[in-house]
Coordinates of C-alpha atoms and ligand atoms in Angstrom, one line a residue:
X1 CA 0.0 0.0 0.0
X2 CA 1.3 3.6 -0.8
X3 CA 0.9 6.7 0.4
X4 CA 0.0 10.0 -1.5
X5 CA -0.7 13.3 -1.1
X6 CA -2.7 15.8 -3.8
X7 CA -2.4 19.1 -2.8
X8 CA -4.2 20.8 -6.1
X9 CA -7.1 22.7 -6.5
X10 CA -9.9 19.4 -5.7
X11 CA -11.7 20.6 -8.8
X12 CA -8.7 18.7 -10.5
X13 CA -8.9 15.3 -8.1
X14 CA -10.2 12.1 -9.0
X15 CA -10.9 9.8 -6.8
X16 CA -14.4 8.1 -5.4
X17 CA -13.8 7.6 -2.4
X18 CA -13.0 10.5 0.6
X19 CA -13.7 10.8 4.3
X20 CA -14.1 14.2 5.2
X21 CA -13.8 15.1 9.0
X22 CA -15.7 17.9 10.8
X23 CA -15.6 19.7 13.9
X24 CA -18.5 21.1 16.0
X25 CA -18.8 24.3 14.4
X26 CA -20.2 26.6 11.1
X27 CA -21.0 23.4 9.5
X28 CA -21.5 25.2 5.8
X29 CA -18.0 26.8 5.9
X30 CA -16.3 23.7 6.8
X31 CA -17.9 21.7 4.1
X32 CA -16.5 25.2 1.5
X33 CA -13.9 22.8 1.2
X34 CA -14.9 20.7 -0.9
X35 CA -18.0 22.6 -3.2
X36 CA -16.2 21.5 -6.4
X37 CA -16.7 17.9 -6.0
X38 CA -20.1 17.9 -4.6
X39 CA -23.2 20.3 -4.3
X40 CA -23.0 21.1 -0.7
X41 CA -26.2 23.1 0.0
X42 CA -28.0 19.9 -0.5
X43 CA -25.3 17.9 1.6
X44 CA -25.9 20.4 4.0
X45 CA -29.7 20.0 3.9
X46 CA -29.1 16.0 4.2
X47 CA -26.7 16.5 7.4
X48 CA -29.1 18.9 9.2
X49 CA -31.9 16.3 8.6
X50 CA -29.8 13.6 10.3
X51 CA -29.4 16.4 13.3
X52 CA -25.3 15.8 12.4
X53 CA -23.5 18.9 14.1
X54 CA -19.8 17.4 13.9
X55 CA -20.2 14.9 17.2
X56 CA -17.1 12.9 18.3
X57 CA -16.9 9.5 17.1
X58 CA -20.1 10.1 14.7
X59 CA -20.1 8.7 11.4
X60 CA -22.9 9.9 8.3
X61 CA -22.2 7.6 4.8
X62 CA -23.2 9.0 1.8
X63 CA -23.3 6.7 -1.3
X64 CA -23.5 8.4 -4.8
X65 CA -24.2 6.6 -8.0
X66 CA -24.5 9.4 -10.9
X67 CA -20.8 11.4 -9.4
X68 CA -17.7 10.8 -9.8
X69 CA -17.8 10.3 -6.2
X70 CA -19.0 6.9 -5.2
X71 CA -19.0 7.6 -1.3
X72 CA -18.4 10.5 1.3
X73 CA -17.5 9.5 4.9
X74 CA -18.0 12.7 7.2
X75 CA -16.4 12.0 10.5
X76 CA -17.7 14.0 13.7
X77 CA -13.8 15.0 15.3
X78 CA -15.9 16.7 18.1
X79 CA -15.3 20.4 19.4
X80 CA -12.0 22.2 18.2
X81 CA -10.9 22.2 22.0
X82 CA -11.0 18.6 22.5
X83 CA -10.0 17.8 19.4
X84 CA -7.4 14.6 20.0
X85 CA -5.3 12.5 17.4
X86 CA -5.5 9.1 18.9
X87 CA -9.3 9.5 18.6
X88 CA -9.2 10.4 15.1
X89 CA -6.4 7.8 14.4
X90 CA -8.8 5.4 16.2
X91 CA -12.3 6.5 14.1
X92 CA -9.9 6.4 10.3
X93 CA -8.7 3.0 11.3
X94 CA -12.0 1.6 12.4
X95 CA -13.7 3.0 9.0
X96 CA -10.9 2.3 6.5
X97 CA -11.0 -1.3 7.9
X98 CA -14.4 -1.7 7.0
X99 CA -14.1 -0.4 3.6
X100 CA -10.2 -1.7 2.4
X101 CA -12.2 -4.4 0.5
X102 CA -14.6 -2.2 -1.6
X103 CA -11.9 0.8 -2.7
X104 CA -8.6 0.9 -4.7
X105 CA -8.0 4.4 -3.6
X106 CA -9.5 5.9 0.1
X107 CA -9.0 10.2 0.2
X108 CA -8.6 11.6 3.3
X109 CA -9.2 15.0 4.0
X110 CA -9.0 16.7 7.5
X111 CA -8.8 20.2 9.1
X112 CA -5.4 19.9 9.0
X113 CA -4.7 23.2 10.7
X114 CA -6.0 21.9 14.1
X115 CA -3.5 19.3 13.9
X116 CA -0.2 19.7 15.4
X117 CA 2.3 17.8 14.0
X118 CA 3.9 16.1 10.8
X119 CA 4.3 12.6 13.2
X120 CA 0.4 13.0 13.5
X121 CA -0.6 12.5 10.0
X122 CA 1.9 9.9 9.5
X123 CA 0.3 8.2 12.6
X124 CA -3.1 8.4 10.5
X125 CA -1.5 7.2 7.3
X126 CA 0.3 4.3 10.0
X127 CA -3.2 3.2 11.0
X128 CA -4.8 3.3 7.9
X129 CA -2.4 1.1 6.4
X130 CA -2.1 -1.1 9.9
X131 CA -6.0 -1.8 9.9
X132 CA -6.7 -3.2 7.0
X133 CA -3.8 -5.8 7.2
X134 CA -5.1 -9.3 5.9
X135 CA -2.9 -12.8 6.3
X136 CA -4.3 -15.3 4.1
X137 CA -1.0 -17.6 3.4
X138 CA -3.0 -20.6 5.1
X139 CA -6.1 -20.2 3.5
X140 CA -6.3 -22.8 -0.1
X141 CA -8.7 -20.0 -1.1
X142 CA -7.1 -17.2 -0.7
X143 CA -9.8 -15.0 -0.9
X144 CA -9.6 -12.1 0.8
X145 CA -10.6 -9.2 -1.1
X146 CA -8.3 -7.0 -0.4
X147 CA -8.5 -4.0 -3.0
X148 CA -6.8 -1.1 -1.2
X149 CA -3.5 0.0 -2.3
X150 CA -3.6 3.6 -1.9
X151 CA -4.3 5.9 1.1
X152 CA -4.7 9.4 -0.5
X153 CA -4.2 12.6 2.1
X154 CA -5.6 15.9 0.5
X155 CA -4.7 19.3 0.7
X156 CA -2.3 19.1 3.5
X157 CA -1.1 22.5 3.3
X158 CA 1.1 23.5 5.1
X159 CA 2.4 19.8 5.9
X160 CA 2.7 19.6 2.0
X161 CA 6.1 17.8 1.9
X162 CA 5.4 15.3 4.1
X163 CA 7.2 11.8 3.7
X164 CA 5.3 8.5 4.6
X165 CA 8.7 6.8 3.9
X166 CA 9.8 6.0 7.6
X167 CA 6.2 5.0 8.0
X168 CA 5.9 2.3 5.0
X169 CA 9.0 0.8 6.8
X170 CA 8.0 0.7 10.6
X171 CA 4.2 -0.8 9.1
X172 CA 6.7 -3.1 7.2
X173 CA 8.1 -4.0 10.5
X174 CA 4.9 -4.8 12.0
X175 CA 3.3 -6.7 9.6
X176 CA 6.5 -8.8 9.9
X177 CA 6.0 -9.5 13.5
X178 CA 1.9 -10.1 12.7
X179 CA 2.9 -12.9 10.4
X180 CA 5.7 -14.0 12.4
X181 CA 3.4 -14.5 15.6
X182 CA 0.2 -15.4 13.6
X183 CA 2.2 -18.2 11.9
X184 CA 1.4 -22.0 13.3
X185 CA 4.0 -23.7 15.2
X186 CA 4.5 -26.9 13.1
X187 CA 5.5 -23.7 9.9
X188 CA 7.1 -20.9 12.7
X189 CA 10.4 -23.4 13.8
X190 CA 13.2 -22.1 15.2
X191 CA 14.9 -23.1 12.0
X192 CA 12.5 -20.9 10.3
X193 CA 12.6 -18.1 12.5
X194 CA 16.6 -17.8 11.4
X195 CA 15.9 -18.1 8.1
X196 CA 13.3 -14.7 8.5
X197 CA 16.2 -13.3 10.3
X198 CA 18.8 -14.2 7.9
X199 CA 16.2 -12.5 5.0
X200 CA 16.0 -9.0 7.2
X201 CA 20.1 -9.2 7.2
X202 CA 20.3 -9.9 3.4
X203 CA 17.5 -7.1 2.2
X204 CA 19.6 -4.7 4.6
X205 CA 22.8 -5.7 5.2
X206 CA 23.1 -6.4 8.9
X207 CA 25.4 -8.9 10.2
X208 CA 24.0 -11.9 11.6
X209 CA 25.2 -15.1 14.0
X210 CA 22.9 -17.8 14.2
X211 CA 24.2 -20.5 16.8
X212 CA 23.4 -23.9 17.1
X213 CA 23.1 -26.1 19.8
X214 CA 26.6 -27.2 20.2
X215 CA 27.6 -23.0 20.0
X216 CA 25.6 -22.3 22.8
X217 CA 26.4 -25.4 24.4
X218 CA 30.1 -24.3 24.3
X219 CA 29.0 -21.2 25.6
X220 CA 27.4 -22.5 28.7
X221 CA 23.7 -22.1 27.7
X222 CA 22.4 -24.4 30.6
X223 CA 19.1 -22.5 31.0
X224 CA 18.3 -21.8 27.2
X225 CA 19.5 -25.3 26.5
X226 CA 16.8 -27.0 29.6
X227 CA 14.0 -25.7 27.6
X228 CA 14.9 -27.0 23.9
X229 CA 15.7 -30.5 25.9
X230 CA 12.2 -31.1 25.1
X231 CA 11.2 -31.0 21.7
X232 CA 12.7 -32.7 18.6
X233 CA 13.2 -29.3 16.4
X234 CA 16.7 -28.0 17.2
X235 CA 17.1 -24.7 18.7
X236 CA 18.3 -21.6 17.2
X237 CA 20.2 -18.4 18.9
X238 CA 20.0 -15.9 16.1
X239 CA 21.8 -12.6 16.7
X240 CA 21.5 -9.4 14.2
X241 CA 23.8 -6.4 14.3
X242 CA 22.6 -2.7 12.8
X243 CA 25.7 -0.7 12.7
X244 CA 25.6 3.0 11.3
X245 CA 28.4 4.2 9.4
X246 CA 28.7 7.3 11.4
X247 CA 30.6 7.1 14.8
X248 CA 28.6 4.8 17.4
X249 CA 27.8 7.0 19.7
X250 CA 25.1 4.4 22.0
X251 CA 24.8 0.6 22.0
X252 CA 21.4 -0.8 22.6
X253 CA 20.8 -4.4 22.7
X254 CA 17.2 -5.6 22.1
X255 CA 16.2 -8.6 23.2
X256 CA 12.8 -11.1 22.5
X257 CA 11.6 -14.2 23.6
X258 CA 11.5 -16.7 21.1
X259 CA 9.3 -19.5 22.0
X260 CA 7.8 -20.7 18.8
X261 CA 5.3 -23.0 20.5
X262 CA 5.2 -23.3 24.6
X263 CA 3.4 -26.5 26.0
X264 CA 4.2 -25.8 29.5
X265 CA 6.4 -28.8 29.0
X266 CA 6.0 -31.8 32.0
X267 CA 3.9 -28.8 33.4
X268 CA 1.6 -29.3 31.3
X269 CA -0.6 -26.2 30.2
X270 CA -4.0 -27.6 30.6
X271 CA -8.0 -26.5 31.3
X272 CA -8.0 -22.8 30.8
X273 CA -4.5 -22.1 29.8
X274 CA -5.1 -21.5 26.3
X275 CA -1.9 -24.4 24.9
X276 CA -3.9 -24.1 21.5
X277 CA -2.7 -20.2 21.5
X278 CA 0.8 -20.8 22.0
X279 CA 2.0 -20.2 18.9
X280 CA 2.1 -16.4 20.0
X281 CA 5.2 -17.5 22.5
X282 CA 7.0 -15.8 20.2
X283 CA 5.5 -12.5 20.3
X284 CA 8.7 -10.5 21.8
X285 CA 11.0 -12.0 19.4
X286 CA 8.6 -10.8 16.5
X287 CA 8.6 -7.3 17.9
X288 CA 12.5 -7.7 18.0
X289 CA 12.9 -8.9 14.1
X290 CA 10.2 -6.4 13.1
X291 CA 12.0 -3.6 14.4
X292 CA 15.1 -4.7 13.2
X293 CA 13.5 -4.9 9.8
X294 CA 11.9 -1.0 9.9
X295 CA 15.1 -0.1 11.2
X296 CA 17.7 -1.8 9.0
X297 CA 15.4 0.5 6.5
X298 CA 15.5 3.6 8.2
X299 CA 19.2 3.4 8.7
X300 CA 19.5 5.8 12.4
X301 CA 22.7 7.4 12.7
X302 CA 25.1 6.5 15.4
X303 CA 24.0 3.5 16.9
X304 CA 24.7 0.0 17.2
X305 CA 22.1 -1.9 18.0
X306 CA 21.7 -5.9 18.4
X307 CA 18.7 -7.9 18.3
X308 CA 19.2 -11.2 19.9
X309 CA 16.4 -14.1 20.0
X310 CA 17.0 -17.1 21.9
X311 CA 14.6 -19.0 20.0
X312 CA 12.9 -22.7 20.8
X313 CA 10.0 -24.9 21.6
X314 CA 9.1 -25.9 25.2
X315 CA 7.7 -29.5 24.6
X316 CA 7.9 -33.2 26.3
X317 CA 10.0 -36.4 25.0
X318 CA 12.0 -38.7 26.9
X319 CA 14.7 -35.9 27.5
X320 CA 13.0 -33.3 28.2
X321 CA 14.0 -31.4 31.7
X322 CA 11.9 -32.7 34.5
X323 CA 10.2 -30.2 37.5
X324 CA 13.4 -30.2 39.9
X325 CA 15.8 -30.4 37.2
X326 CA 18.9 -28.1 38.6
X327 CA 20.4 -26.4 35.7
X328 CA 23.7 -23.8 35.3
X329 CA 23.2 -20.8 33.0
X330 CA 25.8 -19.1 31.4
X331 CA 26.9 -16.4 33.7
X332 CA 27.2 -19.5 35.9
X333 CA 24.3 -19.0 38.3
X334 CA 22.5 -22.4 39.1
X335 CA 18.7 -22.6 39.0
X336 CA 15.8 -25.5 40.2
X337 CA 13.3 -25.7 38.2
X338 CA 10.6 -25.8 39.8
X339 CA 8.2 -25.1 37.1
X340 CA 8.5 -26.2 33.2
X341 CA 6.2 -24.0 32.0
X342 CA 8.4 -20.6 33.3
X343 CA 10.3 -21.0 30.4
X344 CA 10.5 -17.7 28.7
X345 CA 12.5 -16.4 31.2
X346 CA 14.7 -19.5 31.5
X347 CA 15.5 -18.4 27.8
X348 CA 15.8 -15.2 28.4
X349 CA 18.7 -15.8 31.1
X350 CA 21.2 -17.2 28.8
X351 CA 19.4 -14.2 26.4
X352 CA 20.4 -11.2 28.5
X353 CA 24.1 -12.5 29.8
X354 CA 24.4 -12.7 26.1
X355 CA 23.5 -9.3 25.5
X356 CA 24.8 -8.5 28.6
X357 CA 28.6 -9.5 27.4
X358 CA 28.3 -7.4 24.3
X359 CA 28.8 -4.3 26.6
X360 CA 25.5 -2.0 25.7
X361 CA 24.5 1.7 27.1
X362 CA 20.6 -0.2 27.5
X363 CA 19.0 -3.4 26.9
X364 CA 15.3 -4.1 26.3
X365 CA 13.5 -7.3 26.4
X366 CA 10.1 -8.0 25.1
X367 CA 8.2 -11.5 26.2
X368 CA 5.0 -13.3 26.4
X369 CA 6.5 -14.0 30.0
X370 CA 3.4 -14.5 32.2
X371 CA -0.2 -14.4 32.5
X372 CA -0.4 -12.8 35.1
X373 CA 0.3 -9.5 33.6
X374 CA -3.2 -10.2 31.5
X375 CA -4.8 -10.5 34.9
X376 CA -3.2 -6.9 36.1
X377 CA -3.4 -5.3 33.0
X378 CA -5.6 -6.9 30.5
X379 CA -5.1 -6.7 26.5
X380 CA -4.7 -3.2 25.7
X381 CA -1.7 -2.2 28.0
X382 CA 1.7 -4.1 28.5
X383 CA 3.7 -4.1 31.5
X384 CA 7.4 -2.5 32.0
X385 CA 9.9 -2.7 34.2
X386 CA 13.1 -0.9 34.4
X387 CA 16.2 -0.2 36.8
X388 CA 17.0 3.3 35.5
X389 CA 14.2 6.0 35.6
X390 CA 15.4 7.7 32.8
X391 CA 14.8 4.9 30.4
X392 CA 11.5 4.4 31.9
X393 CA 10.8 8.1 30.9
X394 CA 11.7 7.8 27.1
X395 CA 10.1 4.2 26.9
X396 CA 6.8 5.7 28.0
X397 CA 7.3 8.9 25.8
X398 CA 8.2 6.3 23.0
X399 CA 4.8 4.6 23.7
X400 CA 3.0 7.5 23.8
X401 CA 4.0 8.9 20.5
X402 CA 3.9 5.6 19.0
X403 CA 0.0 4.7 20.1
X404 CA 0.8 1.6 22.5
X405 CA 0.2 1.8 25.9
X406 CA 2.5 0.9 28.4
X407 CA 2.1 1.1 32.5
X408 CA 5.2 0.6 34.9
X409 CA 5.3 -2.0 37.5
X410 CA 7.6 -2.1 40.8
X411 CA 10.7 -4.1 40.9
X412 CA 9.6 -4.7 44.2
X413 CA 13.0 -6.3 45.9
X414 CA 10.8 -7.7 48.6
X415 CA 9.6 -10.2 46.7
X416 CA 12.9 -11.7 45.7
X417 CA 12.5 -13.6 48.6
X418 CA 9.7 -16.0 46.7
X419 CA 12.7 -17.0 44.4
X420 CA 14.9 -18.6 46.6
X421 CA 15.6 -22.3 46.6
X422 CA 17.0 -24.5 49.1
X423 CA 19.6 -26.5 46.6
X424 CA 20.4 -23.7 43.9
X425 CA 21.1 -20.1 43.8
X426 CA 17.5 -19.4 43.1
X427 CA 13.8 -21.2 41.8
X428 CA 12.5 -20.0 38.5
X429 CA 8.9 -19.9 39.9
X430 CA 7.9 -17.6 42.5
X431 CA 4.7 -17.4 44.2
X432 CA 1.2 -16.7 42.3
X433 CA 0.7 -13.9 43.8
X434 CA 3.0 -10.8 41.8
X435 CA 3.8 -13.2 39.3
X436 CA 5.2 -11.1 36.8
X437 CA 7.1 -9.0 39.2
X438 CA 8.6 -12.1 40.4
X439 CA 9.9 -12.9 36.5
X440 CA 11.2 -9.5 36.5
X441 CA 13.4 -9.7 39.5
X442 CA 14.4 -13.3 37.8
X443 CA 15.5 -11.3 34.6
X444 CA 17.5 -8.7 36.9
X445 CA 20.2 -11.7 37.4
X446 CA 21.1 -11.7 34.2
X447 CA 22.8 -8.6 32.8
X448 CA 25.6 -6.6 34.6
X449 CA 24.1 -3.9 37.0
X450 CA 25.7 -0.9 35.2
X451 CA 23.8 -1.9 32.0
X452 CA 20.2 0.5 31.6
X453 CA 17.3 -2.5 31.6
X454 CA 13.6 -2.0 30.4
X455 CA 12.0 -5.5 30.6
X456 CA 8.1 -5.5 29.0
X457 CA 5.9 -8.2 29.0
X458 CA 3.2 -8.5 26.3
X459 CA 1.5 -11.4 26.9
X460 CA -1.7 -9.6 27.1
X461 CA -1.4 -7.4 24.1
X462 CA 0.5 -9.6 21.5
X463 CA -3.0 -10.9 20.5
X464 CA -6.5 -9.6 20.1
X465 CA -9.9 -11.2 19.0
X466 CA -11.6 -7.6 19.3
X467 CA -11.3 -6.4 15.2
X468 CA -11.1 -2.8 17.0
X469 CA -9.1 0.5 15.9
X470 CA -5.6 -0.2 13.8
X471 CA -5.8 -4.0 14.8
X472 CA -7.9 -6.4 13.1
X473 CA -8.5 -9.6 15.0
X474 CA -5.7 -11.8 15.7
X475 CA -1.7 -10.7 16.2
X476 CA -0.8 -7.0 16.6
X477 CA 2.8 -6.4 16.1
X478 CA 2.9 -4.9 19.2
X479 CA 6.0 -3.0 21.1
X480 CA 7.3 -2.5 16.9
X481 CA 6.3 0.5 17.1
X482 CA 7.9 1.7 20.6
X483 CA 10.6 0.4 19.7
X484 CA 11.2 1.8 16.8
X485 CA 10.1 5.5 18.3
X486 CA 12.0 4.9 21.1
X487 CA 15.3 4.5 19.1
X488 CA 14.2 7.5 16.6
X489 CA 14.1 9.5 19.5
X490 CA 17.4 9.4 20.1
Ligands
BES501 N1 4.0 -18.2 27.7 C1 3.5 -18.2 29.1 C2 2.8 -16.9 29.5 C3 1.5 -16.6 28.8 C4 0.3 -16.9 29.4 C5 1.5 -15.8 27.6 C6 -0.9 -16.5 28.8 C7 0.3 -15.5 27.1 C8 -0.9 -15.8 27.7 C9 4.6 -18.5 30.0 O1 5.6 -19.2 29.5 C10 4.0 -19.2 31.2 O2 3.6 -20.3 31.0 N2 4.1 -18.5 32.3 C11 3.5 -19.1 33.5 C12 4.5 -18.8 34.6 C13 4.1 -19.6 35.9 C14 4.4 -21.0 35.7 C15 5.0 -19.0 37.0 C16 2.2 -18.5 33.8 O3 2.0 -17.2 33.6 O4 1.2 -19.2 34.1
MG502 MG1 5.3 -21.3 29.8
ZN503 ZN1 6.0 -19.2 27.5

């Protein structure tokens, strides 16, 4: 899909589709705008009839058959003072959705002098674009009427030499991660999960390492390893490295969990724990390799930044770890097991010593790590935690601008306590009760203390069966987008 902008007189536009977005005020001035394509005295008759005044969140449809234009959208944006991007990002998204399989071409035109910024209308051309997104590679049919290539923004004014291009690449990204966590486990292996990564490398030229088993056996991968015990499919540590060709001025390493299918191993996921879903174990490893594919794109200067996935299934065969296994990771710390199905961050250990050893400024990990964070904070906001306020600041400014929400939870130290063991330095599984503040304070082990650390767990919002805003039911690509922002802030 492309992005355009016509910025003529609209007596000269063709097109046949356009939503047209009002505020609550003088009507029959606002809709001045667009008297060359349509009569508007008797559009104005037809909007005072359905008592229309510009309402937030109110849509009127008007279908034409004897115009050039087939259909008008007016969108209520509400009164001038309340007037709020992420709603109108919210309404476009829901509407375009509905209509991406009816129209080549959807026009958009806005009062684009109540809008603040250049990032805003690329946000509405980034959730245009994001909710019509449609995965039919497993479908025989592969029917799925998609017809909309082209989201049209007219008469932008003074934003007149806009460029979508940063935003083709970060959608780019996140469609990635929406097929990379939508795809079933017997086609999403570890193998293939290093082949995607080896693709990103080869369309733009980042270095990669992908080690086998015997690589990170050498390396002392005793926690990463425990979990791959399991399953037949061999496991894969992939690592990518994005290196300007200006001076490196900050290293970041960003780090996913890689689980392409989680069974809970010997602890078995069963009744209500959703094992059918667990496909999406892979959900911060796809945000990882989506931003390292809108990024690779973009190019930002002075940075090196590594994106490391430790990536394997968590099943059951004769050799796979039992509950009470003691195992070594490879910063040497031992750990009982005291529950198979805390893997992620068993992975994530070996991930973030790793990482850790590459010597960054700031390391963030993303992970479907526990469902407990659903119970906290359902599926529209994720859960961070970080050791350095600072980063905590510009992840949640990062969220902000980028349109997924994040809330901070306490690395409460008292709670370490639930992670002790009697025969090894520490249990994987804590108590129910602050579950995922429990597999933070696990993470914390792993990474030198100097290092910045942001650890966010998306276990409630790497999926969603709601069809609502710039997601359409089923994976998001979510924490692309932050991360992305977060590094183009810099
Ligand atoms: N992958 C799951 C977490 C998860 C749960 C993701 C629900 C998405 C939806 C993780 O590996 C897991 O099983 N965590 C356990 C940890 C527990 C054993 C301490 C959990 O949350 O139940
Ligand atoms: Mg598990
Ligand atoms: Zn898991």
């Amino acid at each position: 899909m492309q992005f355009s902008t016509f910025q003529q007189d609209l007596n000269t536009w063709q097109g046949t589709t356009l939503i047209f977005g009002i505020v609550e005020e003088d009507l029959k001035n606002q809709l001045e705008k667009i008297n060359s394509i349509i009569d508007t005295n008797s559009l104005l008759d037809k909007i005072n009839k359905k008592r229309f005044k510009g309402e937030k969140g109110k849509v009127l449809n008007f279908d034409f058959f004897d115009k050039k234009l087939q259909t008008l959208k007016i969108i209520g944006l509400g009164e001038t003072k309340n007037i709020n991007s992420n709603d109108i990002k919210n309404s476009l998204a829901d509407i375009i959705r509905k209509s991406s399989d009816k129209d080549e071409k959807i026009s958009i035109l806005l009062p684009w002098e109540l809008i603040n910024s250049q990032e805003e209308i690329k946000s509405f051309g980034e959730a245009a674009r994001l909710s019509t997104y449609k995965d039919n590679r497993f479908n025989s049919k592969r029917d799925d009427k998609q017809m909309l290539n082209e989201i049209e923004f007219l008469n932008l004014n003074k934003y007149e030499n806009l460029s979508f291009k940063d935003t083709e690449y970060i959608c780019e990204g996140v469609e990635l991660a929406r097929r990379l966590v939508a795809a079933p486990p017997n086609s999403l292996t570890p193998l293939e999960m290093s082949l995607q990564a080896s693709q990103i490398a080869k369309d733009h030229d980042l270095e990669i390492k992908i080690l086998d088993k015997d690589e990170c056996e050498d390396l002392g991968m005793g926690a990463y390893l425990a979990v791959a015990k399991g399953s037949d499919l061999e496991p894969k540590f992939i690592h990518l490295t994005l290196k300007s060709k200006s001076p490196i001025k900050e290293k970041i390493a960003l780090v996913g969990k890689g689980l392409t299918f989680d069974s809970g191993g010997y602890n078995l996921k069963v009744g209500a724990s959703q094992i059918e879903m667990m496909k999406y174990d892979m959900g911060g490893s796809a945000a990882v390799l989506g931003a390292a594919k809108a990024l690779g794109a973009i190019k930002p200067d002075g940075l090196e930044i590594h994106f490391i996935v430790a990536a394997c299934e968590n099943m059951i065969n004769g050799s796979a770890v039992h509950p009470g296994d003691v195992i070594k990771a490879s910063n040497g710390k031992t750990i009982e097991i005291n529950n198979t199905d805390a893997e992620g961050r068993l992975t994530l250990a070996d991930a973030l010593t790793y990482a850790s050893n590459l010597k960054p400024d700031s390391i963030i990990d993303l992970a479907t790590l526990t469902g407990a964070i659903v119970v906290a904070l359902g599926n529209d906001v994720a859960g961070f935690w970080s050791n350095d306020n600072d980063l905590a600041n510009d992840l949640k400014n990062a969220s902000a601008d980028a349109g997924e929400e994040l809330w901070q939870m306490p690395l409460q130290k008292s709670y370490k306590e639930g992670l002790k063991s009697h025969i090894a330095d520490m249990k994987n599984t804590g108590p129910r009760a602050g579950g995922s503040i429990t597999a933070a304070l696990f993470l914390e082990e792993f990474f030198h203390e100097d290092i910045k650390w942001a650890h966010i767990d998306i276990a409630g919002t790497c999926w969603t069966d709601k069809n609502k805003g710039i997601n359409p039911s089923g994976a998001t690509g979510f924490g692309v987008k932050t991360l992305v922002q977060w590094i183009k802030n810099k």
